[in-house]
Coordinates of C-alpha atoms in Angstrom, one line a residue:
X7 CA 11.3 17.0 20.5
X8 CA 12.5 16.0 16.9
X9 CA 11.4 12.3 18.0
X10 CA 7.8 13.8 18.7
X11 CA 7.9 15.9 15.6
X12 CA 8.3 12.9 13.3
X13 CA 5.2 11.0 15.4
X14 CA 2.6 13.4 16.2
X15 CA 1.3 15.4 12.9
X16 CA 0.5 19.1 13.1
X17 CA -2.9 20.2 14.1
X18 CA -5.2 21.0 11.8
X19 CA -6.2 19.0 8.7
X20 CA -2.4 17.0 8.9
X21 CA -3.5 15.7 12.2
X22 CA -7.3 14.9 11.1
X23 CA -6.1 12.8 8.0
X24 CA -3.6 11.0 10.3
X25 CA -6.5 10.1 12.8
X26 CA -8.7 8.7 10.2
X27 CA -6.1 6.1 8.9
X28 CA -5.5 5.1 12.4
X29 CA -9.0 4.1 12.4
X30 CA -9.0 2.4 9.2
X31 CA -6.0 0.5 11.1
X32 CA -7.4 -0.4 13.9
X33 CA -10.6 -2.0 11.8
X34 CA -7.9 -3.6 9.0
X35 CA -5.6 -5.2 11.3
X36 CA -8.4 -6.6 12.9
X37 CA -10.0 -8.6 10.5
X38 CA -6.8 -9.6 8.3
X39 CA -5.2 -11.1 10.5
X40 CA -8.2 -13.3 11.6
X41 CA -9.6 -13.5 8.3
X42 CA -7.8 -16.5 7.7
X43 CA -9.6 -18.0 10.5
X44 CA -12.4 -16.6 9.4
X45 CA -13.1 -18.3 6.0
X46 CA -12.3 -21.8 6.8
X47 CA -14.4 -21.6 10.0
X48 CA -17.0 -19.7 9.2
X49 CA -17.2 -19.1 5.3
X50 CA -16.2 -23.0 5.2
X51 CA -13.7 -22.4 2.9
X52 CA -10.6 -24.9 1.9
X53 CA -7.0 -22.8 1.6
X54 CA -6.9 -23.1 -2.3
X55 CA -10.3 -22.0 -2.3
X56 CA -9.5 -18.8 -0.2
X57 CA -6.0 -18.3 -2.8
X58 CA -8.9 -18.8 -5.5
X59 CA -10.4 -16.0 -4.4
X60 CA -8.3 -13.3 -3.6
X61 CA -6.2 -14.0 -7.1
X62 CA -9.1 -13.2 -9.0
X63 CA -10.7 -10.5 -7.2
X64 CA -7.0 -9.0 -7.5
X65 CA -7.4 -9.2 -11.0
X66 CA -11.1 -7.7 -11.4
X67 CA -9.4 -4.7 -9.7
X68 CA -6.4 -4.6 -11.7
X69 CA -8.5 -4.7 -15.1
X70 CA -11.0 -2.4 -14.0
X71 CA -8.4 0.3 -11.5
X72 CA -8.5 3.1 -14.3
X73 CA -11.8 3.7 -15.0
X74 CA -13.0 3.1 -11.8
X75 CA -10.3 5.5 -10.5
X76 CA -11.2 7.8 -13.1
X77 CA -14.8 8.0 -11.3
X78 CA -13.0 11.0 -8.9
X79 CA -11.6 13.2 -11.3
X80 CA -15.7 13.1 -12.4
X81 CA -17.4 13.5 -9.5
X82 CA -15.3 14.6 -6.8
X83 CA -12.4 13.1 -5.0
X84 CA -13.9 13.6 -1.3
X85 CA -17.5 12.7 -2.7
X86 CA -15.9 9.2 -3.9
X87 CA -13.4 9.2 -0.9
X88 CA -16.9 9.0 1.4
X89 CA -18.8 6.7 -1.1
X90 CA -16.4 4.1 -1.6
X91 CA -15.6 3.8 2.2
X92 CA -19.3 3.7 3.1
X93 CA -19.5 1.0 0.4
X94 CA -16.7 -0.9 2.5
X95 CA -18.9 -0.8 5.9
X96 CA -21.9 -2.2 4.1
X97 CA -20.0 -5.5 2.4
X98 CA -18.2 -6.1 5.7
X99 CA -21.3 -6.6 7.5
X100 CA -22.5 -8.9 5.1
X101 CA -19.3 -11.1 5.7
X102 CA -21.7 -13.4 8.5
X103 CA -23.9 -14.0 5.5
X104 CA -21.3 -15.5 3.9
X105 CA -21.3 -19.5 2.8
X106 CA -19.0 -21.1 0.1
X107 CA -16.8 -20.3 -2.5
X108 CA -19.1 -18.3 -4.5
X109 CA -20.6 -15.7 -2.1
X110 CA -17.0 -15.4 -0.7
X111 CA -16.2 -14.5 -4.6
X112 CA -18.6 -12.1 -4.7
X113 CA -18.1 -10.5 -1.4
X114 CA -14.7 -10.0 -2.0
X115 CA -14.7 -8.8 -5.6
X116 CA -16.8 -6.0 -4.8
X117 CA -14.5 -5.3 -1.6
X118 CA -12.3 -4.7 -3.9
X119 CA -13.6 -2.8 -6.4
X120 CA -15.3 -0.3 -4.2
X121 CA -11.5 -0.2 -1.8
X122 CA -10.4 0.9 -5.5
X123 CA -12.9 4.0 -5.7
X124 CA -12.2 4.9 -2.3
X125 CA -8.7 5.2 -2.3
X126 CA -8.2 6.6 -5.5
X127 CA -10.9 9.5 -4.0
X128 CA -8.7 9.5 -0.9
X129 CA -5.4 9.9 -3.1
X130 CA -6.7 12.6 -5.0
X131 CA -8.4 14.7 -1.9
X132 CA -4.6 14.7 -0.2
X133 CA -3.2 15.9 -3.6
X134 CA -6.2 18.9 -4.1
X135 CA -6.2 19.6 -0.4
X136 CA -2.5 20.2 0.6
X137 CA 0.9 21.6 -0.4
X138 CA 3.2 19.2 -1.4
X139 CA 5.9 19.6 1.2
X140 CA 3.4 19.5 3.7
X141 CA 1.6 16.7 1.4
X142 CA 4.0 14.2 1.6
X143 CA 4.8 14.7 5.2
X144 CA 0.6 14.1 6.0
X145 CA 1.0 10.9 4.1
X146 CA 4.3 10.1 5.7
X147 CA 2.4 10.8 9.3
X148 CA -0.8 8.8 8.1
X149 CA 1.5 5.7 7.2
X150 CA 2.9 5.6 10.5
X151 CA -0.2 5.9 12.4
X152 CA -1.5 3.2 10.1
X153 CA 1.2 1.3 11.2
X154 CA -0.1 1.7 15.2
X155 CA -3.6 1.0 14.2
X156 CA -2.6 -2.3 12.5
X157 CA -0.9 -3.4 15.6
X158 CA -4.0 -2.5 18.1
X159 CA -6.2 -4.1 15.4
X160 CA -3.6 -7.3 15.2
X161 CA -4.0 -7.5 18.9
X162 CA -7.8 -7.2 19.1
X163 CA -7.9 -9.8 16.5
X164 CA -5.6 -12.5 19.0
X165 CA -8.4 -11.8 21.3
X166 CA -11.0 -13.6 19.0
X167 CA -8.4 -15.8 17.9
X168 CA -7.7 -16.9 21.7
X169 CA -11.4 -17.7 22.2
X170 CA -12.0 -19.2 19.1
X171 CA -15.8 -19.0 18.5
X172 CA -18.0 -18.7 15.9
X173 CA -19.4 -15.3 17.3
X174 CA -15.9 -14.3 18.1
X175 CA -14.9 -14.7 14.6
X176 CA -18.2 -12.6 13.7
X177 CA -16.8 -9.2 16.0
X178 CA -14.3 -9.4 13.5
X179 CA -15.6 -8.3 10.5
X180 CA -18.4 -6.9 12.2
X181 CA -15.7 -4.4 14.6
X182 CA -14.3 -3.7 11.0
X183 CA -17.9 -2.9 9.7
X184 CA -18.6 -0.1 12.7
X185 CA -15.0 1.3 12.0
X186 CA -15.7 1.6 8.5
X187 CA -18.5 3.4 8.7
X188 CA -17.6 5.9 11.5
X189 CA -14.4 6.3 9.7
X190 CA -16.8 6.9 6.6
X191 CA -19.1 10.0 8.7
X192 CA -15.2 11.1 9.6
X193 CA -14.4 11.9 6.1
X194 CA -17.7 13.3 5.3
X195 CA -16.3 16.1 7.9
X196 CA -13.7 17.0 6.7
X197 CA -13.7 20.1 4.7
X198 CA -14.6 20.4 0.4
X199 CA -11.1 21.0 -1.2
X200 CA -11.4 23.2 -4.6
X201 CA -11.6 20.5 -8.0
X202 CA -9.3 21.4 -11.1
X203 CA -11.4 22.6 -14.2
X204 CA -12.3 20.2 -16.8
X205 CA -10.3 19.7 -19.7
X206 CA -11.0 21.7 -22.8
X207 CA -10.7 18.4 -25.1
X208 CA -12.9 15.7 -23.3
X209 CA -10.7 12.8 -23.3
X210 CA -12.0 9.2 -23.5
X211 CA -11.1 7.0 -20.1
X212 CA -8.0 5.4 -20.9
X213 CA -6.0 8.0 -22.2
X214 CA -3.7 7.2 -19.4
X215 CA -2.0 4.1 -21.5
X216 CA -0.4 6.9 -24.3
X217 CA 1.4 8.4 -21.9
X218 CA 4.0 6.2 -22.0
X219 CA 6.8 8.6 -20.5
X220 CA 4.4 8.3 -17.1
X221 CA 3.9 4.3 -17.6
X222 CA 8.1 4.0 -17.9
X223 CA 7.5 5.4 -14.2
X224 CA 4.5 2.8 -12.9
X225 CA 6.6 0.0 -14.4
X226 CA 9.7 0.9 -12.8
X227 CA 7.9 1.3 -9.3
X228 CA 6.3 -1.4 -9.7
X229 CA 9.7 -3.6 -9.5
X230 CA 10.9 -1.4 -6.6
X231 CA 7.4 -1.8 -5.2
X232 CA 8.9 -5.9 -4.8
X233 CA 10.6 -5.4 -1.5
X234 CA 7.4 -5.9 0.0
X235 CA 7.4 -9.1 -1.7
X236 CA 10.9 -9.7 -0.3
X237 CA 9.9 -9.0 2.7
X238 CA 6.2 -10.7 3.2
X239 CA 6.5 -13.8 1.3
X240 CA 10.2 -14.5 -0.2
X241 CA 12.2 -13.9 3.5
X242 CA 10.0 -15.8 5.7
X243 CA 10.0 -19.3 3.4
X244 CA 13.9 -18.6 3.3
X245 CA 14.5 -18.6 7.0
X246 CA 12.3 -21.8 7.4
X247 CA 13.8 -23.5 4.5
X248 CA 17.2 -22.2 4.1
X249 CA 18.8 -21.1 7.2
X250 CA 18.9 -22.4 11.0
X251 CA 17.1 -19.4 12.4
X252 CA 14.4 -20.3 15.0
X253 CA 10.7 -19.5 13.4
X254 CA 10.3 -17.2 16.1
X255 CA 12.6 -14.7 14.8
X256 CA 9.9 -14.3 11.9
X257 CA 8.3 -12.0 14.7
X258 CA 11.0 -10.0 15.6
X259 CA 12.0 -9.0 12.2
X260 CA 8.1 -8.3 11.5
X261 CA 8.4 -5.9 14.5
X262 CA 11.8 -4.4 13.2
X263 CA 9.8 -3.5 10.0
X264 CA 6.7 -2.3 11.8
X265 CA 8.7 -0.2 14.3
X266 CA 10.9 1.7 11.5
X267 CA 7.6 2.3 9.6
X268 CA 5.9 4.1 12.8
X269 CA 8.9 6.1 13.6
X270 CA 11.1 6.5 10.7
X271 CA 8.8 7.4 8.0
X272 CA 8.3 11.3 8.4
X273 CA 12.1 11.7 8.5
X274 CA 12.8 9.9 5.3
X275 CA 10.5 12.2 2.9
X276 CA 12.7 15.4 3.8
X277 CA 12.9 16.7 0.3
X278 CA 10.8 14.1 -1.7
X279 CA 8.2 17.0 -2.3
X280 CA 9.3 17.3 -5.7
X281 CA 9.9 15.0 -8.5
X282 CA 13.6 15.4 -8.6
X283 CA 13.3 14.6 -4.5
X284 CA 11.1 11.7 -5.3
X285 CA 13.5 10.2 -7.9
X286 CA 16.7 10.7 -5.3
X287 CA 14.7 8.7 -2.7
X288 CA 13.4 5.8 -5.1
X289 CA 16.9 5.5 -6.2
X290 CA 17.8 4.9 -2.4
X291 CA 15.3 3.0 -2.1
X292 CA 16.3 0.2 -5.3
X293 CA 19.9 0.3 -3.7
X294 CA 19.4 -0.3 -0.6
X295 CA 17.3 -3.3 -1.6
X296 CA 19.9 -4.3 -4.3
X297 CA 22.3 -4.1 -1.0
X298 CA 20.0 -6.5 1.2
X299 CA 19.4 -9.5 -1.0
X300 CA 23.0 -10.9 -0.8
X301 CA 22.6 -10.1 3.3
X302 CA 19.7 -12.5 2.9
X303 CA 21.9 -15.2 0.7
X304 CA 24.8 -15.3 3.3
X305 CA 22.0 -15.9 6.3
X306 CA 21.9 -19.4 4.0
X307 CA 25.7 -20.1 4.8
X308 CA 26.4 -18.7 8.3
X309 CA 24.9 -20.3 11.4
X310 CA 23.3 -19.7 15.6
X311 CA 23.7 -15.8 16.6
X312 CA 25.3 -14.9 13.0
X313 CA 22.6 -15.7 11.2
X314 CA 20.0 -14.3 13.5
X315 CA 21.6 -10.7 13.1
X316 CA 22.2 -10.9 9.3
X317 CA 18.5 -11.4 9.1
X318 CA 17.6 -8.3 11.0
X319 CA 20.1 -6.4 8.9
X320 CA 18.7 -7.4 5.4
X321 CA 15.5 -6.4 7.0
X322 CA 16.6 -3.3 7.5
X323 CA 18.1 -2.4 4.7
X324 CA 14.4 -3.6 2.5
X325 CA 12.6 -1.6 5.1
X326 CA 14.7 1.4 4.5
X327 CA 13.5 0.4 0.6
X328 CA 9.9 0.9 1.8
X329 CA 10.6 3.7 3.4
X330 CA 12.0 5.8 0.5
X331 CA 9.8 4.3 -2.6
X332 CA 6.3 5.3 -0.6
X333 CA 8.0 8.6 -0.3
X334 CA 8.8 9.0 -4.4
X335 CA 5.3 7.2 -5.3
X336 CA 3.7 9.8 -3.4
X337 CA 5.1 12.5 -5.0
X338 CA 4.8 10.7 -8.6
X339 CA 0.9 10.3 -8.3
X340 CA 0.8 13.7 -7.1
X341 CA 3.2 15.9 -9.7
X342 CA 2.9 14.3 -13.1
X343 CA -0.6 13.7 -13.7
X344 CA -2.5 16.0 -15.5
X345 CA -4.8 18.2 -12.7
X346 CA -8.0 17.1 -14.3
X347 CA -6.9 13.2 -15.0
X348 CA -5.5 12.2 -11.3
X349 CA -7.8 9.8 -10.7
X350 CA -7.2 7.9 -13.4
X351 CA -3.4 8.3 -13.7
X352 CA -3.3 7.1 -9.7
X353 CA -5.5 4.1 -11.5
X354 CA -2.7 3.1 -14.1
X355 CA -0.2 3.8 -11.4
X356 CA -2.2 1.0 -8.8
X357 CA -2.2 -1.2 -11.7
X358 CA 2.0 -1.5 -11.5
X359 CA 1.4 -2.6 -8.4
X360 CA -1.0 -4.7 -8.5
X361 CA 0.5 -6.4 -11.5
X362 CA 3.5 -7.0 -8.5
X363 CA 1.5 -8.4 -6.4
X364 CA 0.2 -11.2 -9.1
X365 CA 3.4 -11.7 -10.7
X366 CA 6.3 -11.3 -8.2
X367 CA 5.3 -13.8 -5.3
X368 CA 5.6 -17.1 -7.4
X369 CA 8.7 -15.6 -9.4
X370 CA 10.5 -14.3 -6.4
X371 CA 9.7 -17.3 -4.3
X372 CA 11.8 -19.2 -7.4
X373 CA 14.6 -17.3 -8.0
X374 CA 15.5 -17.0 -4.3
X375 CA 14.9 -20.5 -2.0
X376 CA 13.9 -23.1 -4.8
X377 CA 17.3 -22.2 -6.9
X378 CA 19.3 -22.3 -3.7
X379 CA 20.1 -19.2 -3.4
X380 CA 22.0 -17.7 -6.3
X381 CA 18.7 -16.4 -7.5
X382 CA 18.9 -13.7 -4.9
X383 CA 21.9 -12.0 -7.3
X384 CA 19.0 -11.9 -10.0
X385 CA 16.4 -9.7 -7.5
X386 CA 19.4 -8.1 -6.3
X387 CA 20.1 -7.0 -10.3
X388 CA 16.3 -6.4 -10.2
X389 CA 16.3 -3.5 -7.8
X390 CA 19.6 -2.3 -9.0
X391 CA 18.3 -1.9 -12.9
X392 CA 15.2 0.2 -10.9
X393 CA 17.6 2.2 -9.1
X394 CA 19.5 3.2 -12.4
X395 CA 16.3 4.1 -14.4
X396 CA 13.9 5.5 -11.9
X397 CA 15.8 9.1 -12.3
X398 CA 15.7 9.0 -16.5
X399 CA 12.1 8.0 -16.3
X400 CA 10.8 10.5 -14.0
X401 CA 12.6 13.5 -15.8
X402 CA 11.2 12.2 -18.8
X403 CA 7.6 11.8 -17.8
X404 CA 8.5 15.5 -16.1
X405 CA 9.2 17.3 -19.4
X406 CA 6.6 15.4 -21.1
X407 CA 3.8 16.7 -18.5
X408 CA 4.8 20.3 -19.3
X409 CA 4.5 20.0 -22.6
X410 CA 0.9 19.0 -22.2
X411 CA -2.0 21.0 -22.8
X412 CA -2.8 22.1 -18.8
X413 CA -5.5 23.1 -17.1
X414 CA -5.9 25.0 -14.2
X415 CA -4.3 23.4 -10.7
X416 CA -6.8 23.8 -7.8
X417 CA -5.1 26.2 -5.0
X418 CA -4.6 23.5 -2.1
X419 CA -7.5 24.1 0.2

């Protein structure tokens, strides 16, 4: 019974939120892991082209998160929720249309751009629409059944890969199309949640960068946010380089990972409802990581079955990492924003991690298999400095939101 309680959400709007991200899933799995199929077949793309591509539309979204963002606290979370989803299904079905660097550019800029509006309206509907114990458990539920709908969509997407046809290759952006939209009609169901009054002082967009007590919190989530780095990019390329693992076992720790995200997640946000809660489980979470990196350094000295297991362990222990920082961030974009100013401060806190995912990959990548290993002390001293601030930070950006001029919450719907 416990088991089932930490898989299937309550009914009611827990359950409905939970269904629509296994949708989005299905229709994400799908298409990235075909798409890079897709663009060298079809979009005739080289690989550097493709890395191009998806560096700078990463950076039109980090430069533009916040005032895109800020486009919910203005018109409505679920209104931009809806909007930027729809927008989603629209550019995906132009994907066949698609020829050369510059339409993919363009294509995927605005992908991203409108993904930013949507899930900053999707952020902020959770926040105005629940309680947050029962918050953080609906996001902890949707995670998980994100998880499943990745792997349906992974396996759908083997399908086309297995036939390997042009038309093949154009159900999978165009399966990720339909699933976007129906997934958009979904939302536009689900019921209005009341909006927090508008400030008294109208504020220019961009406020967010003088709150410095809540950046001290992006920046330090940000560097915890670098076990997925660890885990995507940095531990793969050590196994092939640096240890006598088969490549095979590559899949088996990706299903350790995906199979402690499905069923593990719920359990781990018991008492991260609160920023105090949140702060105790991002602490775990830099430890634990601290703890895995020299796992990963001894897999480069040991050898056969020994090596095999050590690997699995270290990802474990940077899962568990995942596990407990989605828990804090949740409750962090939810509890010190100002009511009226989520959108944006969810913006500014996207940015930290976006600014990861530029930065860390290349850095990572060197410290830990082109230095030979000693550089995993240094992301090991990484997590560890996160750990030991995350706790100062977040009581500091606490005090500092009560001592701002407030504006009435919005009872959750």
């Amino acid at each position: 019974m416990a088991l089932r309680d930490n898989l299937i959400p309550p009914p009611g709007l827990p359950r409905r939120l939970a269904t629509q991200n296994l949708l989005f899933g299905v229709g994400a799995g799908t298409f990235l892991t075909g798409s890079a199929v897709f663009f060298t077949r079809v979009v005739g793309l080289r690989p550097h082209e493709i890395g191009i591509g998806l560096s700078l539309a990463a950076a039109i979204a980090l430069v533009t998160a916040v005032p895109l963002s800020a486009l919910t606290d203005r018109f409505g979370a679920h209104r931009m929720w809806t909007g930027g989803v729809v927008a989603q299904g629209l550019l995906f079905a132009a994907w066949p249309f698609a020829r050369g660097f510059w339409s993919f550019l363009l294509v995927i800029a605005c992908l991203e751009l409108v993904a930013t509006v949507g899930q900053a309206g999707r952020n902020v509907y959770l926040i105005e629409a629940l309680d947050p114990e029962t918050r953080v458990r609906t996001q902890a539920f949707s995670r998980s059944w994100l998880n499943v709908g990745w792997s349906l969509g992974a396996g759908l997407a083997a399908l086309a890969l297995a036939v390997d046809t042009v038309p093949a290759y154009y159900t999978l952006v165009l399966l990720n199309s339909a699933l976007l939209l129906a997934n958009a009609y979904f939302i536009s169901r689900l019921p209005e949640v009341p909006r927090a009054a508008a400030g008294t002082a109208r504020r220019r967009v961009g406020a967010v960068f003088a709150d410095r007590p809540f950046l001290a919190v992006t920046a330090v989530c940000a560097v915890l946010t670098c076990y997925m780095t660890v885990l995507m990019e940095v531990a793969p390329l050590w196994l092939l380089h640096r240890t006598d693992a088969p490549k095979w076992w590559l899949g088996v720790m990706t299903v350790t990972n995906t199979l402690m995200a499905t069923t593990l997640q719920v359990a781990v946000t018991r008492g991260a409802h609160t920023v105090g809660g949140a702060a105790a489980a991002s602490r775990r979470a830099g430890l634990v990581a601290a703890l895995g990196c020299p796992v990963y350094l001894l897999t480069g000295a040991t050898s056969g079955v020994l090596t095999m297991v050590l690997l699995v362990v270290a990802t474990i222990l940077l899962t568990m990492a995942e596990l407990w920082h989605s828990a804090g961030s949740w409750t962090f974009m939810a509890e010190l924003p100002p009511a009226d100013r989520r959108g944006e401060y969810i913006g500014a806190f996207r940015m930290g991690g976006s600014a990861q995912s530029m930065i860390a990959p290349a850095s990572l990548i060197a410290l830990a298999v082109t230095s030979g290993g000693w550089g995993w002390f240094a992301i090991a001293g990484l997590f560890l400095g996160a750990a030991l601030l995350i706790g100062p930070a977040a009581r500091h950006a606490a005090r500092s939101r009560e001592q701002m001029p407030s504006v009435p919450a919005p009872v959750p719907a």
